[in-house]
Short mmCIF file of C-alpha atoms and ligand atoms in Angstrom, two decimals:
data_model
loop_
_atom_site.label_atom_id
_atom_site.label_comp_id
_atom_site.label_asym_id
_atom_site.label_seq_id
_atom_site.Cartn_x
_atom_site.Cartn_y
_atom_site.Cartn_z
CA MET X 1 -9.52 -5.62 36.45
CA TRP X 2 -5.76 -5.03 36.11
CA LEU X 3 -5.50 -8.04 33.82
CA ALA X 4 -8.19 -6.57 31.54
CA ILE X 5 -6.32 -3.25 31.34
CA VAL X 6 -3.01 -5.00 30.57
CA VAL X 7 -4.64 -7.12 27.84
CA TRP X 8 -6.33 -3.98 26.44
CA VAL X 9 -3.01 -2.11 26.19
CA VAL X 10 -1.14 -5.13 24.78
CA LEU X 11 -3.80 -5.70 22.12
CA SER X 12 -3.79 -1.98 21.26
CA ALA X 13 -0.01 -2.19 20.86
CA LEU X 14 -0.53 -5.21 18.59
CA VAL X 15 -2.95 -3.26 16.38
CA SER X 16 -0.44 -0.39 16.35
CA TRP X 17 2.35 -2.79 15.30
CA LEU X 18 0.14 -4.19 12.52
CA ALA X 19 -0.59 -0.66 11.32
CA HIS X 20 3.13 0.12 11.34
CA ARG X 21 3.78 -3.06 9.35
CA GLN X 22 1.31 -1.83 6.72
CA GLY X 23 3.11 1.52 6.48
CA ARG X 24 0.56 3.44 8.54
CA ASN X 25 1.01 5.82 11.47
CA PRO X 26 1.33 3.50 14.53
CA GLY X 27 0.63 6.28 17.06
CA TYR X 28 -2.65 7.13 15.35
CA TRP X 29 -3.77 3.49 15.38
CA LEU X 30 -2.62 3.01 18.98
CA ALA X 31 -4.84 5.94 19.98
CA ILE X 32 -7.79 4.53 17.99
CA SER X 33 -7.38 1.12 19.64
CA LEU X 34 -7.02 2.54 23.16
CA VAL X 35 -10.10 4.75 22.80
CA LEU X 36 -12.39 2.54 20.71
CA THR X 37 -11.20 -0.88 22.00
CA PRO X 38 -8.50 -2.94 20.23
CA LEU X 39 -11.21 -5.06 18.59
CA LEU X 40 -12.73 -2.05 16.81
CA GLY X 41 -9.22 -0.73 16.01
CA GLY X 42 -8.35 -4.07 14.39
CA VAL X 43 -11.60 -4.12 12.41
CA LEU X 44 -11.05 -0.54 11.21
CA LEU X 45 -7.45 -1.35 10.26
CA MET X 46 -8.69 -4.37 8.29
CA MET X 47 -11.26 -2.24 6.46
CA ALA X 48 -8.93 0.69 5.76
CA ARG X 49 -7.57 1.08 2.25
CA PRO X 50 -3.90 0.27 1.72
CA PRO X 51 -1.72 3.39 2.13
CA ALA X 52 -0.02 4.99 -0.85
CA PRO X 53 3.59 3.87 -1.24
CA GLN X 54 6.02 6.28 0.39
CA GLY X 55 9.28 7.56 -0.99
CA ASP X 56 10.84 10.39 -2.92
CA THR X 57 8.20 11.41 -5.46
CA ASN X 58 10.68 13.13 -7.76
CA TYR X 59 12.88 10.08 -7.88
CA THR X 60 9.88 7.85 -8.62
CA ILE X 61 8.69 10.07 -11.46
CA THR X 62 12.13 10.22 -13.10
CA HIS X 63 12.57 6.51 -12.63
CA ASP X 64 9.13 5.82 -14.14
CA MET X 65 9.83 8.10 -17.10
CA GLU X 66 13.01 6.22 -17.93
CA MET X 67 11.39 2.85 -17.44
CA THR X 68 8.10 3.46 -19.23
CA HIS X 69 8.75 6.20 -21.79
CA ALA X 70 10.66 6.35 -25.01
CA LYS X 71 13.05 9.19 -25.73
CA CYS X 72 12.23 11.25 -28.81
CA PRO X 73 15.22 10.99 -31.20
CA HIS X 74 14.60 14.56 -32.42
CA CYS X 75 14.25 16.59 -29.20
CA ALA X 76 15.23 14.08 -26.47
CA GLU X 77 11.93 14.58 -24.56
CA TYR X 78 10.34 11.55 -22.90
CA VAL X 79 7.19 10.52 -24.78
CA ARG X 80 4.70 7.66 -24.38
CA PRO X 81 6.04 4.66 -26.35
CA GLU X 82 2.80 4.13 -28.32
CA LEU X 83 2.90 7.61 -29.92
CA THR X 84 3.75 7.95 -33.62
CA ARG X 85 4.30 11.72 -33.43
CA CYS X 86 6.24 13.60 -30.77
CA PRO X 87 3.94 16.03 -28.86
CA TYR X 88 6.90 18.37 -28.21
CA CYS X 89 8.59 18.75 -31.59
CA GLN X 90 6.01 17.06 -33.90
CA GLY X 91 8.78 14.75 -35.18
CA LYS X 92 7.81 11.34 -36.52
CA LEU X 93 8.28 8.46 -34.06
CA GLU X 94 8.46 4.69 -34.39
CA PRO X 95 6.11 3.13 -31.80
CA ASN X 96 8.34 1.23 -29.39
CA THR X 97 6.43 -2.08 -29.25
CA ALA X 98 9.02 -3.78 -27.03
CA LEU X 99 8.71 -1.02 -24.43
CA ILE X 100 4.90 -1.09 -24.62
CA ALA X 101 4.83 -4.85 -23.99
CA GLU X 102 7.39 -4.53 -21.20
CA ARG X 103 5.39 -1.78 -19.54
CA GLN X 104 2.18 -3.84 -19.69
CA ALA X 105 3.97 -6.88 -18.21
CA GLU X 106 5.41 -4.72 -15.41
CA LYS X 107 2.03 -3.20 -14.64
CA LEU X 108 0.46 -6.66 -14.46
CA ALA X 109 3.22 -8.01 -12.19
CA GLU X 110 2.89 -4.96 -9.92
CA GLU X 111 -0.88 -5.40 -9.64
CA GLN X 112 -0.48 -9.08 -8.81
CA GLY X 113 2.16 -8.28 -6.18
CA LEU X 114 -0.08 -5.65 -4.59
CA ALA X 115 -3.05 -8.04 -4.59
CA ALA X 116 -0.96 -10.73 -2.88
CA GLN X 117 0.26 -8.24 -0.27
CA LEU X 118 -3.29 -7.05 0.33
CA ARG X 119 -4.50 -10.65 0.77
CA LEU X 120 -1.71 -11.31 3.30
CA ASN X 121 -2.52 -8.13 5.24
CA ARG X 122 -6.22 -9.07 5.32
CA LEU X 123 -5.36 -12.57 6.53
CA ILE X 124 -3.14 -11.23 9.33
CA SER X 125 -5.79 -8.68 10.33
CA VAL X 126 -8.55 -11.31 10.40
CA GLY X 127 -6.29 -13.52 12.54
CA VAL X 128 -5.63 -10.67 14.98
CA VAL X 129 -9.32 -9.76 15.24
CA VAL X 130 -10.31 -13.40 15.82
CA GLY X 131 -7.51 -13.69 18.41
CA ILE X 132 -8.72 -10.55 20.18
CA ALA X 133 -12.31 -11.81 20.20
CA VAL X 134 -11.19 -15.15 21.66
CA LEU X 135 -9.07 -13.39 24.33
CA ILE X 136 -11.97 -11.14 25.30
CA GLY X 137 -14.20 -14.22 25.49
CA VAL X 138 -11.65 -15.99 27.72
CA LEU X 139 -11.36 -12.90 29.94
CA LEU X 140 -15.13 -12.68 30.35
CA THR X 141 -15.30 -16.40 31.21
CA LEU X 142 -12.51 -16.07 33.82
CA ARG X 143 -14.19 -13.19 35.59
ZN1 LIG A 1 10.42 15.34 -30.09
#
């Protein structure tokens, strides 16, 4: 009986650690695993959508504007690089094709990186769930 409780808590802590690794609230996932069994916690964690990236939103926006937008030569406002007319001062703009291509390449690279990270997280989660199932099976056999 004590062994089952110890394994339960250890597996819940494992699910919590996995959640923390994915940028989620570990306390929340620890509670889920303790109440609903670590197996269900692991399955839920595997099915949950990836969390939004954290960080200073203002910094990210400014950073994105500089990286992805062209500066209007007439009024110095940031505008989308594909525009031919500034929406702020109506001045004529040259579409910045280099910036457009760069932005598309960056977006593609980012999507591929996220997909790879998601695949890795899924793989780890599947491994943990299979491990938990095996451990529970072993525990039931030992009893
Ligand atoms: Zn302008």
